[in-house]
PDB file of C-alpha atoms in Angstrom:
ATOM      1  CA  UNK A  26      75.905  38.827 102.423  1.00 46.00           C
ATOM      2  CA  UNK A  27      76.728  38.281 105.881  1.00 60.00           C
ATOM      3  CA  UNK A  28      76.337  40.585 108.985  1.00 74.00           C
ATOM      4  CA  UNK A  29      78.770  40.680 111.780  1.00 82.00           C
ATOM      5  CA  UNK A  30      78.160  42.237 114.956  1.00 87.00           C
ATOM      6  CA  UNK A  31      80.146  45.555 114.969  1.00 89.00           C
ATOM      7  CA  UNK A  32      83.384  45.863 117.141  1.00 90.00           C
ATOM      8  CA  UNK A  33      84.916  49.528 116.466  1.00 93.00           C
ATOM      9  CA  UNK A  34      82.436  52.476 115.996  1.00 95.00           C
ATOM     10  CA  UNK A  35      83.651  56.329 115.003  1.00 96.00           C
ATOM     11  CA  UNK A  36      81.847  59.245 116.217  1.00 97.00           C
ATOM     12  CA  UNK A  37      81.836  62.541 114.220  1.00 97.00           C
ATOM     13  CA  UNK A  38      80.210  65.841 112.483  1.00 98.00           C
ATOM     14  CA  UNK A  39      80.964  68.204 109.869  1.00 98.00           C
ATOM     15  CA  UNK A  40      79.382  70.629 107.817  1.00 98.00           C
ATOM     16  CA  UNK A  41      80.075  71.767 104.459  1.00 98.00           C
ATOM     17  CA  UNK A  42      78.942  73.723 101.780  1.00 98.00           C
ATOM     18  CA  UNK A  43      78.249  72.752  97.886  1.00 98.00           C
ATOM     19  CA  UNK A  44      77.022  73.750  94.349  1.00 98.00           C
ATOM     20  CA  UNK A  45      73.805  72.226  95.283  1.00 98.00           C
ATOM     21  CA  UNK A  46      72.153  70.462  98.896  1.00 98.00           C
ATOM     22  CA  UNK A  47      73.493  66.609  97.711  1.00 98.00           C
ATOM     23  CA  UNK A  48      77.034  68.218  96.831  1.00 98.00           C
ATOM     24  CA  UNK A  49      76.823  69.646 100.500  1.00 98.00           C
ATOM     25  CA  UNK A  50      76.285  66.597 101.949  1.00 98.00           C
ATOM     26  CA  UNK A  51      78.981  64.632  99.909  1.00 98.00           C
ATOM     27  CA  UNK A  52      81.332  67.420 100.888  1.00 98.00           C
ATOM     28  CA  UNK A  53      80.400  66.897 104.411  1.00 98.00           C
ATOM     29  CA  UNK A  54      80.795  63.314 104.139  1.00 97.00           C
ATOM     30  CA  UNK A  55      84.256  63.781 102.441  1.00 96.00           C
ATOM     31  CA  UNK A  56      85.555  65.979 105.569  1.00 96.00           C
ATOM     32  CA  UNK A  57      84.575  62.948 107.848  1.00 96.00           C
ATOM     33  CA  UNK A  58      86.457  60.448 105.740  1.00 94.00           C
ATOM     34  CA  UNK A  59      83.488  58.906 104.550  1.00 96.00           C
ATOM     35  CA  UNK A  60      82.486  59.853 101.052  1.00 96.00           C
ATOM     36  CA  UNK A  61      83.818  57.150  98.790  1.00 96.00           C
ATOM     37  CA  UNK A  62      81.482  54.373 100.600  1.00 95.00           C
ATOM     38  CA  UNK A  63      77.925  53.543 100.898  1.00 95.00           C
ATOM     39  CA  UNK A  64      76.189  54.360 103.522  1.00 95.00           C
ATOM     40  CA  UNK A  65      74.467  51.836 105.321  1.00 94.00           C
ATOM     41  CA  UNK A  66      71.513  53.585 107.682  1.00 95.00           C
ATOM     42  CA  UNK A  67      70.827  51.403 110.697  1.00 93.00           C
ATOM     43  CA  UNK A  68      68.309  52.250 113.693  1.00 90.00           C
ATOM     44  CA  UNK A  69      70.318  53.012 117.046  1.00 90.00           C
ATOM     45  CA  UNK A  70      71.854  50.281 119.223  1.00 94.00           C
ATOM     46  CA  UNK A  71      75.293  49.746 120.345  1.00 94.00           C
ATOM     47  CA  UNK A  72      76.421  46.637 120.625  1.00 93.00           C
ATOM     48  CA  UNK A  73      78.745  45.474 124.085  1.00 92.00           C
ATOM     49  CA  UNK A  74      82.203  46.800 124.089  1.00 92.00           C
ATOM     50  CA  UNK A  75      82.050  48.663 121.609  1.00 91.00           C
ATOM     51  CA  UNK A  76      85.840  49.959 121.064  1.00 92.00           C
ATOM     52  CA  UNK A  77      85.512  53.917 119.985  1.00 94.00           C
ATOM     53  CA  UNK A  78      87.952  55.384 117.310  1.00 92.00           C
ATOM     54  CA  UNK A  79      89.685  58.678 117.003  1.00 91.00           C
ATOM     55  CA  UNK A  80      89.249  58.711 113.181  1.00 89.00           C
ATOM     56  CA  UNK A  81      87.936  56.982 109.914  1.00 89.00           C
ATOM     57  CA  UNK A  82      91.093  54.900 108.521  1.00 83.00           C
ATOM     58  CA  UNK A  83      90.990  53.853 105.269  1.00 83.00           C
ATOM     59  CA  UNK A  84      88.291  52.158 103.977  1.00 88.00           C
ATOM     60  CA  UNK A  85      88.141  50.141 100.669  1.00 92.00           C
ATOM     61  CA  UNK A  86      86.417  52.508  98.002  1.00 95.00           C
ATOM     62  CA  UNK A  87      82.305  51.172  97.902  1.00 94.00           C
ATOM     63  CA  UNK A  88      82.335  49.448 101.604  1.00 91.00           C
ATOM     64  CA  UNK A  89      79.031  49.046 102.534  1.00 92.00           C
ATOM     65  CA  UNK A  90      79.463  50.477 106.101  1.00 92.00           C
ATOM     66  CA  UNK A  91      77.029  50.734 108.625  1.00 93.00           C
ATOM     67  CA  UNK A  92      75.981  54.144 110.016  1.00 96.00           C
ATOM     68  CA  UNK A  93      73.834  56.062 111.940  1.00 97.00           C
ATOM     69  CA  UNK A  94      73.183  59.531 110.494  1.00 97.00           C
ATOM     70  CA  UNK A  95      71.551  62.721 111.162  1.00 98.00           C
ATOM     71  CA  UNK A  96      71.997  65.391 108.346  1.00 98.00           C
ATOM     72  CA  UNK A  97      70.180  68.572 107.146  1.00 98.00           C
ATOM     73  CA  UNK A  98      70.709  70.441 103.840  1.00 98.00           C
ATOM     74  CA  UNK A  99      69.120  74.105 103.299  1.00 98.00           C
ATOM     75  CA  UNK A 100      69.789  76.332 100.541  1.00 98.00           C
ATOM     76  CA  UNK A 101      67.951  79.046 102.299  1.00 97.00           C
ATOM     77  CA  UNK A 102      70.247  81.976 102.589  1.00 98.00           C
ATOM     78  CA  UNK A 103      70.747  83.386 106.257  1.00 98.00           C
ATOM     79  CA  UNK A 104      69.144  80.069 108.084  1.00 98.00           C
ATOM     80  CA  UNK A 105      71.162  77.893 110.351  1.00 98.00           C
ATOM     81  CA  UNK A 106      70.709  74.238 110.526  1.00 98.00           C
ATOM     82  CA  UNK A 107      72.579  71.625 112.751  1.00 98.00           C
ATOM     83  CA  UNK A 108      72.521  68.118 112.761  1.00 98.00           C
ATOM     84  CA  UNK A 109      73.880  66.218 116.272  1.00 98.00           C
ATOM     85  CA  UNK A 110      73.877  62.217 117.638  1.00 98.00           C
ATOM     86  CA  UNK A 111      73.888  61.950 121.048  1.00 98.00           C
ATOM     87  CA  UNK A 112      75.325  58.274 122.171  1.00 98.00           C
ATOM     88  CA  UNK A 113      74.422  57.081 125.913  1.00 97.00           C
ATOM     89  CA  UNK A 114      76.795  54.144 126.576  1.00 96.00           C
ATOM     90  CA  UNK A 115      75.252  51.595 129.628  1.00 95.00           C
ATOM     91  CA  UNK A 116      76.951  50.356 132.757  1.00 92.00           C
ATOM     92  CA  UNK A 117      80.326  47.894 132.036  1.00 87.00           C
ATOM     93  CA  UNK A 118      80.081  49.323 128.046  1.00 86.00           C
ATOM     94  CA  UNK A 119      77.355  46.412 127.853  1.00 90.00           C
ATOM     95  CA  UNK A 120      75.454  48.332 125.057  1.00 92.00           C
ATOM     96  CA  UNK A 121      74.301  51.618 124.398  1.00 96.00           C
ATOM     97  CA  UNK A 122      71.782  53.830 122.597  1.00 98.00           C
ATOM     98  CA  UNK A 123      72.210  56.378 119.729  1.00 98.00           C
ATOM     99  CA  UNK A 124      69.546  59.188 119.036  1.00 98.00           C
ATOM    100  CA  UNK A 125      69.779  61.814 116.209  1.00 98.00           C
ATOM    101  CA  UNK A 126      68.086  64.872 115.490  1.00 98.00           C
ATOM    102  CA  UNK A 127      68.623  67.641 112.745  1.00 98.00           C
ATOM    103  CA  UNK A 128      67.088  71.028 112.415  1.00 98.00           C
ATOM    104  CA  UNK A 129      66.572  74.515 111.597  1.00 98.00           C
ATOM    105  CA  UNK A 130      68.252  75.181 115.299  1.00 98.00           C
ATOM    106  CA  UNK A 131      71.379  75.807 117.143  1.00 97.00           C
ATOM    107  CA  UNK A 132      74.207  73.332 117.633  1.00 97.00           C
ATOM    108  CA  UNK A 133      73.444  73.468 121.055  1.00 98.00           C
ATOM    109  CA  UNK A 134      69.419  72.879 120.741  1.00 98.00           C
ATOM    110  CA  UNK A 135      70.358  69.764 119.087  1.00 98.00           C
ATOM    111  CA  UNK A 136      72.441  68.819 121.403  1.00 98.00           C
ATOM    112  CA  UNK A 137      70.117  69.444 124.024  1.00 98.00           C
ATOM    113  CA  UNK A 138      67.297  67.322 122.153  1.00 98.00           C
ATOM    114  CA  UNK A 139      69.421  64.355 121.810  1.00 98.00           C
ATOM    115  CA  UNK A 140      70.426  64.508 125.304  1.00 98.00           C
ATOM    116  CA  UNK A 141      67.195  64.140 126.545  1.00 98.00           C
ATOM    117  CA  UNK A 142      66.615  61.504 124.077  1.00 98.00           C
ATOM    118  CA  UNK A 143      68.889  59.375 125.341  1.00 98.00           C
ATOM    119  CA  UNK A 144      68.001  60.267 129.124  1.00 97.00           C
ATOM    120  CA  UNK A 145      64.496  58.741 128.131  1.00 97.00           C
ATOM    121  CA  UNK A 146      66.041  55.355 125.814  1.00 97.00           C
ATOM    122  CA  UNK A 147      67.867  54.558 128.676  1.00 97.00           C
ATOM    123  CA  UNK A 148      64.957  55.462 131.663  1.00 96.00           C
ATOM    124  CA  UNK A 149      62.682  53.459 129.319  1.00 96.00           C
ATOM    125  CA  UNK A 150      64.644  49.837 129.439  1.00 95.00           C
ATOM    126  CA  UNK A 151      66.223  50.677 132.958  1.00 94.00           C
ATOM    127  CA  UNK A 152      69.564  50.681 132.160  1.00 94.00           C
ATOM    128  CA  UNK A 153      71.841  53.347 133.981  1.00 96.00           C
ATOM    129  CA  UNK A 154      73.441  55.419 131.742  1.00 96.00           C
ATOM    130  CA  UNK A 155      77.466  55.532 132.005  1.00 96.00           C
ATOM    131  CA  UNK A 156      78.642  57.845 129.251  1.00 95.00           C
ATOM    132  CA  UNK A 157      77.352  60.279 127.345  1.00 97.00           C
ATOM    133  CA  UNK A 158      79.316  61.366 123.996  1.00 97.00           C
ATOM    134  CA  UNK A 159      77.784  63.979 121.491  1.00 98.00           C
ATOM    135  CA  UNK A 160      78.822  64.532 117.835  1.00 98.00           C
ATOM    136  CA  UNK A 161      77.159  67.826 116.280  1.00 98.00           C
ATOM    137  CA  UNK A 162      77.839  70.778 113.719  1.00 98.00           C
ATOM    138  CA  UNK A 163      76.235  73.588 112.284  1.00 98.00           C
ATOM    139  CA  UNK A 164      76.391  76.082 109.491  1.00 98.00           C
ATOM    140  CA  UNK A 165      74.346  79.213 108.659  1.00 98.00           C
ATOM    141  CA  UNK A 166      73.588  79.427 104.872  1.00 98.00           C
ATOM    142  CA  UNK A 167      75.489  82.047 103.037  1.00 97.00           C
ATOM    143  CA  UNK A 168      75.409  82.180  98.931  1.00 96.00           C
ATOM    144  CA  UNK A 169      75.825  78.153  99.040  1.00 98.00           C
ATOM    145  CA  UNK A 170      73.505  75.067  99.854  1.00 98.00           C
ATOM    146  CA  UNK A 171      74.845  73.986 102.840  1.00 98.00           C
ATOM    147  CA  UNK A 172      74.965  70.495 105.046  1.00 98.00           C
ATOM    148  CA  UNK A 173      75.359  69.638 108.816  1.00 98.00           C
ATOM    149  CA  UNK A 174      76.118  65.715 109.481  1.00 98.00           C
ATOM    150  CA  UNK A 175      76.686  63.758 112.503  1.00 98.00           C
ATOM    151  CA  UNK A 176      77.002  60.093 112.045  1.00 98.00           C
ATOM    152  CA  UNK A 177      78.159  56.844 114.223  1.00 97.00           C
ATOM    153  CA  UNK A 178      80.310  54.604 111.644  1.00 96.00           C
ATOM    154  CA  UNK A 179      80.506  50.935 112.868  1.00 94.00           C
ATOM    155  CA  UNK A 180      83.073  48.263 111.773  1.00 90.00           C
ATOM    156  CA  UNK A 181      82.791  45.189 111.950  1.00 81.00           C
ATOM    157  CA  UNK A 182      86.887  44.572 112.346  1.00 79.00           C
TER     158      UNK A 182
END
């Protein structure tokens, strides 16, 4: 198989609830456009230029598509859990950083925590950060398992 360099990415998060924690996460994955494929985890770098999309188009059914994730699943009735990617994008859009963290937290704790992750990517290598884009949900548990997902989809077209 051969690996291209990625030159569209998607941004997103959803949450979603299911007859058990896996059926949670499928059903988040569905909402994002994304459940007929296989995932592909990948650690955190952006490549240059980078061209964002609004939304998942379709996608042949089995693609293996690259992604960076962060997901949760609790079945714990009453407990909220949240899932968020923060993306820091450098100077010119010459590459970027991705950090993800999920939790039994706040949307806005994990947003806060990835922030500060990418604050600390970028301080590390020197780069100045440009943009900073966030993708995060949340869902307290009711009678359901339930799933929070952020992810970072790249394409390589």
């Amino acid at each position: 198989m051969s690996w291209m360099t990625p030159k569209r990415a998607f941004i997103g998060a959803a949450a979603a609830e299911g007859g058990t924690k896996l059926n949670a996460f499928d059903n988040a994955l569905l909402k994002l456009g994304i459940g007929n494929v296989n995932l592909v985890k990948l650690s955190s770098v952006i490549p240059a230029h980078i061209e964002w999309m609004e939304k998942v188009h379709d996608v042949p059914i089995g693609m293996l598509l690259p992604t960076v994730y962060a997901h949760i699943e609790s079945d714990e009735p009453g407990m909220t859990i949240s899932a968020a990617l923060g993306v820091g994008i450098s100077e010119n859009n010459e590459g970027g950083l991705i950090y993800e963290y999920s939790g039994y937290c706040t949307k806005e704790e994990a947003e806060e925590m990835v922030r500060k992750m990418v604050e600390e990517g970028f301080a590390q290598r020197g780069w100045k950060l440009a943009e900073f884009r966030v993708a995060s949900a949340s869902i307290t548990v009711k009678d359901k398992p339930a799933a929070a997902l952020a992810v970072v989809v790249m394409f390589p077209y």
